[in-house]
Amino acid sequence: MKAADLHTPVLLDRCIELLEPAVSVPGAAVIDATLGMGGHSEALLERFSDLHVIGIDRDPDAIRLAGERLARFSDRVTFVHETYDGIDAALEAAGRKRVQGVLFDLGVSSLQLDAAERGFAYSRDAPLDMRMDQTGDVTAASILAAQSASELARMFRDYGDEKLAKRYADAIVSARAVEPLETSAQLVQVLQDATPAKLKNAGHPAKRVFQALRIAVNQELDVLAAALPAALSALDQGGRIVVMAYQSHEDRMVKRVLRDASTSTAPVDLPVDLPQFAPDFYLLTRGAEVADEQEQQRNPRSIPARLRAAERVRDERSHA
């Protein structure tokens, strides 16, 4: 199956609109830090005939499918097999020092969700894998086998906002003493059995636990914490960053990093805001933007998306 048949890009028109002033200049380059199956990159390459895309993805299958989708633009695309904090490696691979745009479409991709054997979906039985890059060693099953009850509870609480974190962690430790938890069906059954009857209709008990496991397996928050500053540093004067987050943890991090970059560093008691304290970035969005009702109905995966963007308005490096 072709990548275009597997994936509908989220907030595509808005992403292009925000990036256009920066990436429409001759010789511009944009880093698609979460290439996925190349939907956003394809639209950018079609829209801007002189644009070069540097596509990063940790999943070799995604790079393969995106490569097929973007084959007609092969002279304007550089593919990089890295986690999305590998901004410097991507710049080096493309022979660039700076870029005019960076795009992040965070979270699990359609390719990973729809491939049952990858173990991302709690609704289908599969090995508890959840690796975005299957060359890695850590899987959801290995985490469930090795972590203590307190460590599991912290993970479910911190990464999944799970209110029953301790209860579920204790149930998992008890269950694995009988037999290893190796499939999604096994884990779902443990979680369902541990859910109080009065809460069984309050959403699927596995949703937040699976989210937390996926984040832990792929170290998503650690990678994002390194990726955002690297992306800001990679932007040229006038360059723009657009980030779509799907979880509250990610969105809070994006909000904080972009807010700090766009805030004056002048001491609070300084009567005049001197130029050296001026922020390097300007926020392009007021709060987080969401998909409109039509897109949410057409593409349900757009519902949790929260989009934020900023532009580099000052670059002291150019005067160094």
PDB file of C-alpha atoms in Angstrom, residues 45-221:
ATOM      1  CA  LEU A  45       7.598  20.269  -2.141  1.00  0.00           C
ATOM      2  CA  GLU A  46       4.603  20.651  -4.441  1.00  0.00           C
ATOM      3  CA  ARG A  47       3.898  24.186  -3.264  1.00  0.00           C
ATOM      4  CA  PHE A  48       7.460  25.565  -3.260  1.00  0.00           C
ATOM      5  CA  SER A  49       9.423  24.544  -6.344  1.00  0.00           C
ATOM      6  CA  ASP A  50      12.837  25.603  -5.006  1.00  0.00           C
ATOM      7  CA  LEU A  51      12.446  24.131  -1.517  1.00  0.00           C
ATOM      8  CA  HIS A  52      14.714  21.400  -0.151  1.00  0.00           C
ATOM      9  CA  VAL A  53      13.262  19.102   2.530  1.00  0.00           C
ATOM     10  CA  ILE A  54      15.409  17.360   5.128  1.00  0.00           C
ATOM     11  CA  GLY A  55      13.257  14.500   6.400  1.00  0.00           C
ATOM     12  CA  ILE A  56      14.076  12.871   9.733  1.00  0.00           C
ATOM     13  CA  ASP A  57      12.489   9.690  11.049  1.00  0.00           C
ATOM     14  CA  ARG A  58      13.572   6.967  13.461  1.00  0.00           C
ATOM     15  CA  ASP A  59      11.404   4.359  11.717  1.00  0.00           C
ATOM     16  CA  PRO A  60      13.087   2.754   8.670  1.00  0.00           C
ATOM     17  CA  ASP A  61       9.678   1.682   7.338  1.00  0.00           C
ATOM     18  CA  ALA A  62       8.512   5.298   7.372  1.00  0.00           C
ATOM     19  CA  ILE A  63      11.603   6.446   5.483  1.00  0.00           C
ATOM     20  CA  ARG A  64      11.051   3.716   2.892  1.00  0.00           C
ATOM     21  CA  LEU A  65       7.408   4.635   2.343  1.00  0.00           C
ATOM     22  CA  ALA A  66       8.124   8.365   2.329  1.00  0.00           C
ATOM     23  CA  GLY A  67      10.917   7.739  -0.166  1.00  0.00           C
ATOM     24  CA  GLU A  68       8.435   6.096  -2.508  1.00  0.00           C
ATOM     25  CA  ARG A  69       5.938   8.911  -2.040  1.00  0.00           C
ATOM     26  CA  LEU A  70       8.535  11.631  -2.647  1.00  0.00           C
ATOM     27  CA  ALA A  71      10.480   9.845  -5.408  1.00  0.00           C
ATOM     28  CA  ARG A  72       9.619  12.514  -7.971  1.00  0.00           C
ATOM     29  CA  PHE A  73      11.329  15.095  -5.734  1.00  0.00           C
ATOM     30  CA  SER A  74      14.430  12.975  -5.109  1.00  0.00           C
ATOM     31  CA  ASP A  75      16.811  15.823  -5.997  1.00  0.00           C
ATOM     32  CA  ARG A  76      15.188  18.053  -3.371  1.00  0.00           C
ATOM     33  CA  VAL A  77      14.940  15.637  -0.438  1.00  0.00           C
ATOM     34  CA  THR A  78      17.499  14.375   2.064  1.00  0.00           C
ATOM     35  CA  PHE A  79      16.398  11.425   4.220  1.00  0.00           C
ATOM     36  CA  VAL A  80      17.966  10.991   7.654  1.00  0.00           C
ATOM     37  CA  HIS A  81      17.439   7.948   9.894  1.00  0.00           C
ATOM     38  CA  GLU A  82      17.559   9.575  13.330  1.00  0.00           C
ATOM     39  CA  THR A  83      15.377  10.443  16.281  1.00  0.00           C
ATOM     40  CA  TYR A  84      14.034  13.962  15.899  1.00  0.00           C
ATOM     41  CA  ASP A  85      16.625  15.435  18.224  1.00  0.00           C
ATOM     42  CA  GLY A  86      19.232  14.610  15.558  1.00  0.00           C
ATOM     43  CA  ILE A  87      18.944  18.090  14.062  1.00  0.00           C
ATOM     44  CA  ASP A  88      22.712  18.663  13.824  1.00  0.00           C
ATOM     45  CA  ALA A  89      23.241  15.307  12.097  1.00  0.00           C
ATOM     46  CA  ALA A  90      20.467  16.154   9.656  1.00  0.00           C
ATOM     47  CA  LEU A  91      21.991  19.534   8.841  1.00  0.00           C
ATOM     48  CA  GLU A  92      25.352  17.875   8.229  1.00  0.00           C
ATOM     49  CA  ALA A  93      23.792  15.217   6.001  1.00  0.00           C
ATOM     50  CA  ALA A  94      22.171  17.929   3.886  1.00  0.00           C
ATOM     51  CA  GLY A  95      25.264  20.149   3.819  1.00  0.00           C
ATOM     52  CA  ARG A  96      23.427  23.010   5.545  1.00  0.00           C
ATOM     53  CA  LYS A  97      24.316  25.262   8.444  1.00  0.00           C
ATOM     54  CA  ARG A  98      20.842  26.745   8.869  1.00  0.00           C
ATOM     55  CA  VAL A  99      17.326  26.175   7.595  1.00  0.00           C
ATOM     56  CA  GLN A 100      14.325  28.416   7.061  1.00  0.00           C
ATOM     57  CA  GLY A 101      11.727  26.127   8.579  1.00  0.00           C
ATOM     58  CA  VAL A 102      11.275  23.246  11.022  1.00  0.00           C
ATOM     59  CA  LEU A 103       8.128  21.156  11.323  1.00  0.00           C
ATOM     60  CA  PHE A 104       7.280  18.687  14.094  1.00  0.00           C
ATOM     61  CA  ASP A 105       4.218  16.420  13.899  1.00  0.00           C
ATOM     62  CA  LEU A 106       4.694  14.567  17.165  1.00  0.00           C
ATOM     63  CA  GLY A 107       3.272  11.319  18.487  1.00  0.00           C
ATOM     64  CA  VAL A 108       2.724   7.924  16.929  1.00  0.00           C
ATOM     65  CA  SER A 109       2.234   7.824  13.169  1.00  0.00           C
ATOM     66  CA  SER A 110      -0.581   6.240  11.197  1.00  0.00           C
ATOM     67  CA  LEU A 111       1.895   3.674   9.893  1.00  0.00           C
ATOM     68  CA  GLN A 112       2.715   2.515  13.418  1.00  0.00           C
ATOM     69  CA  LEU A 113      -0.864   2.608  14.694  1.00  0.00           C
ATOM     70  CA  ASP A 114      -2.253   0.715  11.734  1.00  0.00           C
ATOM     71  CA  ALA A 115       0.406  -2.014  11.754  1.00  0.00           C
ATOM     72  CA  ALA A 116      -1.119  -4.359  14.332  1.00  0.00           C
ATOM     73  CA  GLU A 117       2.089  -6.362  14.727  1.00  0.00           C
ATOM     74  CA  ARG A 118       3.889  -3.277  16.094  1.00  0.00           C
ATOM     75  CA  GLY A 119       1.813  -3.454  19.296  1.00  0.00           C
ATOM     76  CA  PHE A 120       0.847   0.231  19.562  1.00  0.00           C
ATOM     77  CA  ALA A 121      -2.919  -0.334  19.550  1.00  0.00           C
ATOM     78  CA  TYR A 122      -4.630  -1.790  22.601  1.00  0.00           C
ATOM     79  CA  SER A 123      -7.640  -2.745  20.478  1.00  0.00           C
ATOM     80  CA  ARG A 124      -5.761  -5.503  18.593  1.00  0.00           C
ATOM     81  CA  ASP A 125      -3.774  -8.388  19.992  1.00  0.00           C
ATOM     82  CA  ALA A 126      -0.084  -8.245  19.117  1.00  0.00           C
ATOM     83  CA  PRO A 127       3.326  -8.578  20.773  1.00  0.00           C
ATOM     84  CA  LEU A 128       3.998  -5.771  23.261  1.00  0.00           C
ATOM     85  CA  ASP A 129       6.615  -4.055  21.126  1.00  0.00           C
ATOM     86  CA  MET A 130       5.879  -0.323  20.594  1.00  0.00           C
ATOM     87  CA  ARG A 131       9.315   0.512  19.202  1.00  0.00           C
ATOM     88  CA  MET A 132       9.224   3.282  16.620  1.00  0.00           C
ATOM     89  CA  ASP A 133      12.707   2.181  15.591  1.00  0.00           C
ATOM     90  CA  GLN A 134      12.727  -1.590  15.638  1.00  0.00           C
ATOM     91  CA  THR A 135      16.517  -1.718  15.797  1.00  0.00           C
ATOM     92  CA  GLY A 136      16.251  -0.647  19.447  1.00  0.00           C
ATOM     93  CA  ASP A 137      16.440  -3.095  22.335  1.00  0.00           C
ATOM     94  CA  VAL A 138      13.764  -1.820  24.733  1.00  0.00           C
ATOM     95  CA  THR A 139      10.168  -2.946  24.170  1.00  0.00           C
ATOM     96  CA  ALA A 140       6.959  -2.495  26.135  1.00  0.00           C
ATOM     97  CA  ALA A 141       7.220  -6.138  27.213  1.00  0.00           C
ATOM     98  CA  SER A 142      10.759  -5.681  28.530  1.00  0.00           C
ATOM     99  CA  ILE A 143       9.690  -2.625  30.542  1.00  0.00           C
ATOM    100  CA  LEU A 144       6.732  -4.470  32.047  1.00  0.00           C
ATOM    101  CA  ALA A 145       9.021  -7.361  32.960  1.00  0.00           C
ATOM    102  CA  ALA A 146      11.804  -5.314  34.540  1.00  0.00           C
ATOM    103  CA  GLN A 147      10.299  -2.269  36.261  1.00  0.00           C
ATOM    104  CA  SER A 148       9.168  -2.303  39.888  1.00  0.00           C
ATOM    105  CA  ALA A 149       5.590  -1.499  40.853  1.00  0.00           C
ATOM    106  CA  SER A 150       6.601   1.975  42.006  1.00  0.00           C
ATOM    107  CA  GLU A 151       8.468   2.658  38.761  1.00  0.00           C
ATOM    108  CA  LEU A 152       5.539   1.477  36.670  1.00  0.00           C
ATOM    109  CA  ALA A 153       3.120   3.591  38.699  1.00  0.00           C
ATOM    110  CA  ARG A 154       5.281   6.677  38.223  1.00  0.00           C
ATOM    111  CA  MET A 155       5.438   6.008  34.482  1.00  0.00           C
ATOM    112  CA  PHE A 156       1.668   5.594  34.148  1.00  0.00           C
ATOM    113  CA  ARG A 157       1.083   8.718  36.230  1.00  0.00           C
ATOM    114  CA  ASP A 158       3.714  10.956  34.627  1.00  0.00           C
ATOM    115  CA  TYR A 159       3.347   9.867  31.010  1.00  0.00           C
ATOM    116  CA  GLY A 160      -0.305   8.868  30.929  1.00  0.00           C
ATOM    117  CA  ASP A 161      -2.032  10.972  33.608  1.00  0.00           C
ATOM    118  CA  GLU A 162      -3.472   7.687  34.803  1.00  0.00           C
ATOM    119  CA  LYS A 163      -5.395   8.083  38.082  1.00  0.00           C
ATOM    120  CA  LEU A 164      -5.296   4.338  38.750  1.00  0.00           C
ATOM    121  CA  ALA A 165      -1.541   4.179  38.195  1.00  0.00           C
ATOM    122  CA  LYS A 166      -0.673   2.393  41.442  1.00  0.00           C
ATOM    123  CA  ARG A 167      -3.561  -0.035  41.156  1.00  0.00           C
ATOM    124  CA  TYR A 168      -2.606  -0.973  37.604  1.00  0.00           C
ATOM    125  CA  ALA A 169       1.088  -1.250  38.434  1.00  0.00           C
ATOM    126  CA  ASP A 170       0.385  -3.597  41.334  1.00  0.00           C
ATOM    127  CA  ALA A 171      -1.879  -5.718  39.123  1.00  0.00           C
ATOM    128  CA  ILE A 172       0.818  -5.991  36.462  1.00  0.00           C
ATOM    129  CA  VAL A 173       3.457  -7.087  38.979  1.00  0.00           C
ATOM    130  CA  SER A 174       1.079  -9.730  40.360  1.00  0.00           C
ATOM    131  CA  ALA A 175       0.177 -10.970  36.875  1.00  0.00           C
ATOM    132  CA  ARG A 176       3.757 -11.232  35.633  1.00  0.00           C
ATOM    133  CA  ALA A 177       4.622 -13.415  38.630  1.00  0.00           C
ATOM    134  CA  VAL A 178       2.266 -16.020  37.127  1.00  0.00           C
ATOM    135  CA  GLU A 179       3.303 -15.611  33.468  1.00  0.00           C
ATOM    136  CA  PRO A 180       5.202 -13.017  31.395  1.00  0.00           C
ATOM    137  CA  LEU A 181       3.089 -10.260  29.848  1.00  0.00           C
ATOM    138  CA  GLU A 182       4.035 -10.478  26.197  1.00  0.00           C
ATOM    139  CA  THR A 183       0.920  -9.489  24.240  1.00  0.00           C
ATOM    140  CA  SER A 184      -1.439  -6.556  24.198  1.00  0.00           C
ATOM    141  CA  ALA A 185      -4.402  -8.834  24.919  1.00  0.00           C
ATOM    142  CA  GLN A 186      -2.738 -10.099  28.108  1.00  0.00           C
ATOM    143  CA  LEU A 187      -2.067  -6.561  29.326  1.00  0.00           C
ATOM    144  CA  VAL A 188      -5.553  -5.337  28.438  1.00  0.00           C
ATOM    145  CA  GLN A 189      -7.078  -8.219  30.396  1.00  0.00           C
ATOM    146  CA  VAL A 190      -4.977  -7.410  33.472  1.00  0.00           C
ATOM    147  CA  LEU A 191      -6.016  -3.758  33.305  1.00  0.00           C
ATOM    148  CA  GLN A 192      -9.683  -4.568  32.787  1.00  0.00           C
ATOM    149  CA  ASP A 193      -9.670  -6.963  35.745  1.00  0.00           C
ATOM    150  CA  ALA A 194      -8.028  -4.297  37.928  1.00  0.00           C
ATOM    151  CA  THR A 195     -10.508  -1.551  37.006  1.00  0.00           C
ATOM    152  CA  PRO A 196     -13.245  -0.911  39.600  1.00  0.00           C
ATOM    153  CA  ALA A 197     -16.719  -1.739  38.309  1.00  0.00           C
ATOM    154  CA  LYS A 198     -17.916   1.864  38.683  1.00  0.00           C
ATOM    155  CA  LEU A 199     -15.167   3.038  36.308  1.00  0.00           C
ATOM    156  CA  LYS A 200     -15.456   0.375  33.606  1.00  0.00           C
ATOM    157  CA  ASN A 201     -17.573   2.673  31.417  1.00  0.00           C
ATOM    158  CA  ALA A 202     -15.305   5.697  31.836  1.00  0.00           C
ATOM    159  CA  GLY A 203     -13.169   5.033  28.742  1.00  0.00           C
ATOM    160  CA  HIS A 204     -10.939   2.099  27.891  1.00  0.00           C
ATOM    161  CA  PRO A 205      -8.672   1.273  30.864  1.00  0.00           C
ATOM    162  CA  ALA A 206      -5.703   0.547  28.587  1.00  0.00           C
ATOM    163  CA  LYS A 207      -5.598   3.868  26.713  1.00  0.00           C
ATOM    164  CA  ARG A 208      -3.398   5.829  29.101  1.00  0.00           C
ATOM    165  CA  VAL A 209      -1.235   2.881  30.086  1.00  0.00           C
ATOM    166  CA  PHE A 210      -0.434   2.121  26.439  1.00  0.00           C
ATOM    167  CA  GLN A 211       0.362   5.788  25.859  1.00  0.00           C
ATOM    168  CA  ALA A 212       2.712   5.830  28.838  1.00  0.00           C
ATOM    169  CA  LEU A 213       4.463   2.647  27.718  1.00  0.00           C
ATOM    170  CA  ARG A 214       4.942   4.005  24.194  1.00  0.00           C
ATOM    171  CA  ILE A 215       6.458   7.229  25.514  1.00  0.00           C
ATOM    172  CA  ALA A 216       8.794   5.267  27.784  1.00  0.00           C
ATOM    173  CA  VAL A 217       9.889   2.779  25.114  1.00  0.00           C
ATOM    174  CA  ASN A 218      10.767   5.554  22.676  1.00  0.00           C
ATOM    175  CA  GLN A 219      11.961   8.103  25.275  1.00  0.00           C
ATOM    176  CA  GLU A 220       9.735  10.613  23.539  1.00  0.00           C
ATOM    177  CA  LEU A 221       9.800  13.386  26.136  1.00  0.00           C
TER     178      LEU A 221
END
